[in-house]
Amino acid sequence: MHKELGLLTNPNSSKYNRFPVWTDGKGKLPKSDLTAIGFTSGVGSMLIGAKNAGFAVLGNIEWRDYYRLMDEEGRNTFIENFPGAFFARGFRDLDPFVEDDLRSRTIDLAMGHPECGMYSLLNSANKNASDQKRNAGDIPLFLEYVADLKPKYFVMDDLPQSFVALPMKKYHELLPEYDLFPEWISNYHYGNPQKHRKRMFMNG
């Protein structure tokens, strides 16, 4: 999976001038007894809630290049939204001092939303059942990161149909130390005009 997602690609490749594999946080982390981190968390939309609740967001480990894009002035959405937080392509790209710090502390919360395009209504019409069953997207990567750093709690956002590719049994196998609670929520009741746009939140 790491090879498929480009996590083993040479970090000195020229494309990483615009999509850095590692970016130091700008500014200082807010002082807080609560810490949060993003795994495949995009621009940090879910982490905004953690930030507003008083968590210090340490950083985001995100393999998708387009989320790490720097504009002409060297700005990135995640970095701008979370002062002091780092942004990394993968565990291999972490600054050694940052990695030591992450492994020595207890992280309270991890949040993320792995790829779900395979299971959207638009995509599923063009995919047969066997294709969907084989493709679990990058959900296993998110679970791998959780198993590695072992935050106290985690929240993962995806679509209910993703259970076709990765059933609940697999979650229990990959994260045996966690109590797992999947929740189905309709976006319609939170302002989305799509009545049948449902999300699955896996809470651990």
PDB file of N, CA and C in Angstrom, residues 58-119:
ATOM      1  N   LEU A  58      -1.225  19.027  16.735  1.00  0.00           N
ATOM      2  CA  LEU A  58       0.216  18.852  16.563  1.00  0.00           C
ATOM      3  C   LEU A  58       0.641  18.827  15.111  1.00  0.00           C
ATOM      4  N   GLY A  59      -0.191  18.237  14.248  1.00  0.00           N
ATOM      5  CA  GLY A  59       0.178  18.131  12.842  1.00  0.00           C
ATOM      6  C   GLY A  59      -0.759  17.217  12.087  1.00  0.00           C
ATOM      7  N   ASN A  60      -0.389  16.936  10.846  1.00  0.00           N
ATOM      8  CA  ASN A  60      -1.215  16.125   9.948  1.00  0.00           C
ATOM      9  C   ASN A  60      -0.301  15.270   9.085  1.00  0.00           C
ATOM     10  N   ILE A  61      -0.557  13.972   9.049  1.00  0.00           N
ATOM     11  CA  ILE A  61       0.186  13.061   8.178  1.00  0.00           C
ATOM     12  C   ILE A  61      -0.733  12.704   7.022  1.00  0.00           C
ATOM     13  N   GLU A  62      -0.450  13.237   5.848  1.00  0.00           N
ATOM     14  CA  GLU A  62      -1.360  13.198   4.698  1.00  0.00           C
ATOM     15  C   GLU A  62      -0.598  12.838   3.428  1.00  0.00           C
ATOM     16  N   TRP A  63      -0.924  11.679   2.837  1.00  0.00           N
ATOM     17  CA  TRP A  63      -0.197  11.213   1.651  1.00  0.00           C
ATOM     18  C   TRP A  63      -0.643  11.900   0.365  1.00  0.00           C
ATOM     19  N   ARG A  64      -1.852  12.456   0.337  1.00  0.00           N
ATOM     20  CA  ARG A  64      -2.392  13.028  -0.901  1.00  0.00           C
ATOM     21  C   ARG A  64      -1.709  14.365  -1.198  1.00  0.00           C
ATOM     22  N   ASP A  65      -0.985  14.416  -2.305  1.00  0.00           N
ATOM     23  CA  ASP A  65      -0.153  15.576  -2.619  1.00  0.00           C
ATOM     24  C   ASP A  65      -0.929  16.883  -2.665  1.00  0.00           C
ATOM     25  N   TYR A  66      -2.120  16.864  -3.255  1.00  0.00           N
ATOM     26  CA  TYR A  66      -2.813  18.130  -3.496  1.00  0.00           C
ATOM     27  C   TYR A  66      -3.145  18.864  -2.202  1.00  0.00           C
ATOM     28  N   TYR A  67      -3.244  18.147  -1.096  1.00  0.00           N
ATOM     29  CA  TYR A  67      -3.493  18.820   0.180  1.00  0.00           C
ATOM     30  C   TYR A  67      -2.241  19.519   0.710  1.00  0.00           C
ATOM     31  N   ARG A  68      -1.061  19.098   0.235  1.00  0.00           N
ATOM     32  CA  ARG A  68       0.186  19.692   0.718  1.00  0.00           C
ATOM     33  C   ARG A  68       0.717  20.769  -0.236  1.00  0.00           C
ATOM     34  N   LEU A  69      -0.091  21.161  -1.195  1.00  0.00           N
ATOM     35  CA  LEU A  69       0.309  22.161  -2.180  1.00  0.00           C
ATOM     36  C   LEU A  69       0.658  23.496  -1.521  1.00  0.00           C
ATOM     37  N   MET A  70       1.773  24.053  -1.936  1.00  0.00           N
ATOM     38  CA  MET A  70       2.164  25.402  -1.517  1.00  0.00           C
ATOM     39  C   MET A  70       1.879  26.372  -2.662  1.00  0.00           C
ATOM     40  N   ASP A  71       1.286  27.521  -2.359  1.00  0.00           N
ATOM     41  CA  ASP A  71       1.036  28.492  -3.420  1.00  0.00           C
ATOM     42  C   ASP A  71       2.305  29.286  -3.714  1.00  0.00           C
ATOM     43  N   GLU A  72       2.191  30.283  -4.591  1.00  0.00           N
ATOM     44  CA  GLU A  72       3.354  31.055  -5.018  1.00  0.00           C
ATOM     45  C   GLU A  72       4.031  31.779  -3.863  1.00  0.00           C
ATOM     46  N   GLU A  73       3.292  32.030  -2.802  1.00  0.00           N
ATOM     47  CA  GLU A  73       3.843  32.744  -1.644  1.00  0.00           C
ATOM     48  C   GLU A  73       4.221  31.789  -0.499  1.00  0.00           C
ATOM     49  N   GLY A  74       4.236  30.483  -0.821  1.00  0.00           N
ATOM     50  CA  GLY A  74       4.647  29.510   0.186  1.00  0.00           C
ATOM     51  C   GLY A  74       3.610  29.237   1.254  1.00  0.00           C
ATOM     52  N   ARG A  75       2.334  29.440   0.923  1.00  0.00           N
ATOM     53  CA  ARG A  75       1.278  29.211   1.898  1.00  0.00           C
ATOM     54  C   ARG A  75       0.537  27.916   1.602  1.00  0.00           C
ATOM     55  N   ASN A  76       0.038  27.300   2.658  1.00  0.00           N
ATOM     56  CA  ASN A  76      -0.734  26.061   2.546  1.00  0.00           C
ATOM     57  C   ASN A  76      -1.925  26.164   3.492  1.00  0.00           C
ATOM     58  N   THR A  77      -3.067  25.676   3.072  1.00  0.00           N
ATOM     59  CA  THR A  77      -4.296  25.842   3.851  1.00  0.00           C
ATOM     60  C   THR A  77      -4.174  25.260   5.251  1.00  0.00           C
ATOM     61  N   PHE A  78      -3.675  24.010   5.346  1.00  0.00           N
ATOM     62  CA  PHE A  78      -3.571  23.391   6.666  1.00  0.00           C
ATOM     63  C   PHE A  78      -2.626  24.175   7.571  1.00  0.00           C
ATOM     64  N   ILE A  79      -1.455  24.509   7.052  1.00  0.00           N
ATOM     65  CA  ILE A  79      -0.461  25.233   7.842  1.00  0.00           C
ATOM     66  C   ILE A  79      -1.008  26.577   8.315  1.00  0.00           C
ATOM     67  N   GLU A  80      -1.764  27.260   7.438  1.00  0.00           N
ATOM     68  CA  GLU A  80      -2.332  28.558   7.816  1.00  0.00           C
ATOM     69  C   GLU A  80      -3.396  28.415   8.906  1.00  0.00           C
ATOM     70  N   ASN A  81      -4.141  27.310   8.856  1.00  0.00           N
ATOM     71  CA  ASN A  81      -5.239  27.127   9.807  1.00  0.00           C
ATOM     72  C   ASN A  81      -4.784  26.648  11.178  1.00  0.00           C
ATOM     73  N   PHE A  82      -3.590  26.031  11.234  1.00  0.00           N
ATOM     74  CA  PHE A  82      -3.152  25.431  12.492  1.00  0.00           C
ATOM     75  C   PHE A  82      -1.730  25.889  12.825  1.00  0.00           C
ATOM     76  N   PRO A  83      -1.586  27.042  13.458  1.00  0.00           N
ATOM     77  CA  PRO A  83      -0.261  27.561  13.813  1.00  0.00           C
ATOM     78  C   PRO A  83       0.541  26.556  14.651  1.00  0.00           C
ATOM     79  N   GLY A  84       1.796  26.357  14.250  1.00  0.00           N
ATOM     80  CA  GLY A  84       2.685  25.475  14.990  1.00  0.00           C
ATOM     81  C   GLY A  84       2.595  24.016  14.606  1.00  0.00           C
ATOM     82  N   ALA A  85       1.603  23.643  13.787  1.00  0.00           N
ATOM     83  CA  ALA A  85       1.425  22.238  13.413  1.00  0.00           C
ATOM     84  C   ALA A  85       2.283  21.891  12.202  1.00  0.00           C
ATOM     85  N   PHE A  86       2.833  20.681  12.190  1.00  0.00           N
ATOM     86  CA  PHE A  86       3.619  20.218  11.045  1.00  0.00           C
ATOM     87  C   PHE A  86       2.711  19.585  10.000  1.00  0.00           C
ATOM     88  N   PHE A  87       3.261  19.364   8.799  1.00  0.00           N
ATOM     89  CA  PHE A  87       2.532  18.690   7.726  1.00  0.00           C
ATOM     90  C   PHE A  87       3.508  17.722   7.072  1.00  0.00           C
ATOM     91  N   ALA A  88       3.176  16.432   7.045  1.00  0.00           N
ATOM     92  CA  ALA A  88       4.087  15.417   6.509  1.00  0.00           C
ATOM     93  C   ALA A  88       3.365  14.488   5.551  1.00  0.00           C
ATOM     94  N   ARG A  89       4.107  13.975   4.566  1.00  0.00           N
ATOM     95  CA  ARG A  89       3.543  13.017   3.609  1.00  0.00           C
ATOM     96  C   ARG A  89       3.275  11.669   4.264  1.00  0.00           C
ATOM     97  N   GLY A  90       4.212  11.209   5.106  1.00  0.00           N
ATOM     98  CA  GLY A  90       4.076   9.910   5.761  1.00  0.00           C
ATOM     99  C   GLY A  90       5.008   9.816   6.950  1.00  0.00           C
ATOM    100  N   PHE A  91       4.954   8.701   7.643  1.00  0.00           N
ATOM    101  CA  PHE A  91       5.801   8.517   8.818  1.00  0.00           C
ATOM    102  C   PHE A  91       7.277   8.607   8.468  1.00  0.00           C
ATOM    103  N   ARG A  92       7.647   8.107   7.275  1.00  0.00           N
ATOM    104  CA  ARG A  92       9.046   8.137   6.853  1.00  0.00           C
ATOM    105  C   ARG A  92       9.568   9.567   6.691  1.00  0.00           C
ATOM    106  N   ASP A  93       8.670  10.515   6.491  1.00  0.00           N
ATOM    107  CA  ASP A  93       9.071  11.893   6.216  1.00  0.00           C
ATOM    108  C   ASP A  93       9.088  12.774   7.454  1.00  0.00           C
ATOM    109  N   LEU A  94       8.726  12.229   8.601  1.00  0.00           N
ATOM    110  CA  LEU A  94       8.702  13.024   9.827  1.00  0.00           C
ATOM    111  C   LEU A  94      10.108  13.471  10.215  1.00  0.00           C
ATOM    112  N   ASP A  95      10.210  14.691  10.706  1.00  0.00           N
ATOM    113  CA  ASP A  95      11.461  15.137  11.306  1.00  0.00           C
ATOM    114  C   ASP A  95      11.746  14.214  12.497  1.00  0.00           C
ATOM    115  N   PRO A  96      12.974  13.686  12.618  1.00  0.00           N
ATOM    116  CA  PRO A  96      13.280  12.726  13.697  1.00  0.00           C
ATOM    117  C   PRO A  96      12.941  13.238  15.090  1.00  0.00           C
ATOM    118  N   PHE A  97      13.161  14.534  15.344  1.00  0.00           N
ATOM    119  CA  PHE A  97      12.853  15.090  16.658  1.00  0.00           C
ATOM    120  C   PHE A  97      11.345  15.118  16.899  1.00  0.00           C
ATOM    121  N   VAL A  98      10.590  15.416  15.835  1.00  0.00           N
ATOM    122  CA  VAL A  98       9.134  15.434  15.951  1.00  0.00           C
ATOM    123  C   VAL A  98       8.611  14.016  16.189  1.00  0.00           C
ATOM    124  N   GLU A  99       9.172  13.057  15.451  1.00  0.00           N
ATOM    125  CA  GLU A  99       8.730  11.668  15.628  1.00  0.00           C
ATOM    126  C   GLU A  99       9.007  11.185  17.050  1.00  0.00           C
ATOM    127  N   ASP A 100      10.182  11.499  17.577  1.00  0.00           N
ATOM    128  CA  ASP A 100      10.506  11.112  18.957  1.00  0.00           C
ATOM    129  C   ASP A 100       9.515  11.736  19.938  1.00  0.00           C
ATOM    130  N   ASP A 101       9.172  12.992  19.681  1.00  0.00           N
ATOM    131  CA  ASP A 101       8.228  13.681  20.557  1.00  0.00           C
ATOM    132  C   ASP A 101       6.855  13.026  20.498  1.00  0.00           C
ATOM    133  N   LEU A 102       6.403  12.678  19.287  1.00  0.00           N
ATOM    134  CA  LEU A 102       5.089  12.056  19.132  1.00  0.00           C
ATOM    135  C   LEU A 102       5.027  10.716  19.852  1.00  0.00           C
ATOM    136  N   ARG A 103       6.113   9.953  19.760  1.00  0.00           N
ATOM    137  CA  ARG A 103       6.119   8.621  20.361  1.00  0.00           C
ATOM    138  C   ARG A 103       6.316   8.662  21.879  1.00  0.00           C
ATOM    139  N   SER A 104       6.825   9.761  22.392  1.00  0.00           N
ATOM    140  CA  SER A 104       7.077   9.846  23.827  1.00  0.00           C
ATOM    141  C   SER A 104       5.885  10.414  24.592  1.00  0.00           C
ATOM    142  N   ARG A 105       4.977  11.082  23.882  1.00  0.00           N
ATOM    143  CA  ARG A 105       3.821  11.696  24.537  1.00  0.00           C
ATOM    144  C   ARG A 105       2.575  10.846  24.306  1.00  0.00           C
ATOM    145  N   THR A 106       1.544  11.136  25.085  1.00  0.00           N
ATOM    146  CA  THR A 106       0.244  10.496  24.878  1.00  0.00           C
ATOM    147  C   THR A 106      -0.635  11.446  24.085  1.00  0.00           C
ATOM    148  N   ILE A 107      -1.005  11.034  22.876  1.00  0.00           N
ATOM    149  CA  ILE A 107      -1.866  11.852  22.026  1.00  0.00           C
ATOM    150  C   ILE A 107      -3.322  11.536  22.363  1.00  0.00           C
ATOM    151  N   ASP A 108      -4.094  12.562  22.609  1.00  0.00           N
ATOM    152  CA  ASP A 108      -5.466  12.349  23.051  1.00  0.00           C
ATOM    153  C   ASP A 108      -6.411  11.963  21.923  1.00  0.00           C
ATOM    154  N   LEU A 109      -6.225  12.542  20.741  1.00  0.00           N
ATOM    155  CA  LEU A 109      -7.210  12.363  19.677  1.00  0.00           C
ATOM    156  C   LEU A 109      -6.560  12.371  18.304  1.00  0.00           C
ATOM    157  N   ALA A 110      -6.951  11.420  17.464  1.00  0.00           N
ATOM    158  CA  ALA A 110      -6.569  11.418  16.048  1.00  0.00           C
ATOM    159  C   ALA A 110      -7.836  11.494  15.209  1.00  0.00           C
ATOM    160  N   MET A 111      -7.783  12.282  14.129  1.00  0.00           N
ATOM    161  CA  MET A 111      -8.958  12.450  13.276  1.00  0.00           C
ATOM    162  C   MET A 111      -8.546  12.383  11.814  1.00  0.00           C
ATOM    163  N   GLY A 112      -9.435  11.882  10.970  1.00  0.00           N
ATOM    164  CA  GLY A 112      -9.129  11.848   9.544  1.00  0.00           C
ATOM    165  C   GLY A 112     -10.296  11.358   8.713  1.00  0.00           C
ATOM    166  N   HIS A 113     -10.170  11.583   7.411  1.00  0.00           N
ATOM    167  CA  HIS A 113     -11.198  11.117   6.475  1.00  0.00           C
ATOM    168  C   HIS A 113     -10.508  10.515   5.255  1.00  0.00           C
ATOM    169  N   PRO A 114     -10.210   9.205   5.297  1.00  0.00           N
ATOM    170  CA  PRO A 114      -9.570   8.539   4.161  1.00  0.00           C
ATOM    171  C   PRO A 114     -10.405   8.623   2.890  1.00  0.00           C
ATOM    172  N   GLU A 115      -9.796   8.236   1.782  1.00  0.00           N
ATOM    173  CA  GLU A 115     -10.465   8.275   0.475  1.00  0.00           C
ATOM    174  C   GLU A 115     -11.774   7.482   0.512  1.00  0.00           C
ATOM    175  N   CYS A 116     -12.845   8.059  -0.036  1.00  0.00           N
ATOM    176  CA  CYS A 116     -14.133   7.356  -0.076  1.00  0.00           C
ATOM    177  C   CYS A 116     -14.765   7.409  -1.459  1.00  0.00           C
ATOM    178  N   GLY A 117     -14.060   7.959  -2.461  1.00  0.00           N
ATOM    179  CA  GLY A 117     -14.638   8.105  -3.796  1.00  0.00           C
ATOM    180  C   GLY A 117     -15.110   6.809  -4.407  1.00  0.00           C
ATOM    181  N   MET A 118     -14.469   5.702  -4.052  1.00  0.00           N
ATOM    182  CA  MET A 118     -14.836   4.388  -4.581  1.00  0.00           C
ATOM    183  C   MET A 118     -16.265   4.025  -4.233  1.00  0.00           C
ATOM    184  N   TYR A 119     -16.766   4.578  -3.120  1.00  0.00           N
ATOM    185  CA  TYR A 119     -18.065   4.163  -2.614  1.00  0.00           C
ATOM    186  C   TYR A 119     -19.145   5.225  -2.772  1.00  0.00           C
TER     187      TYR A 119
END
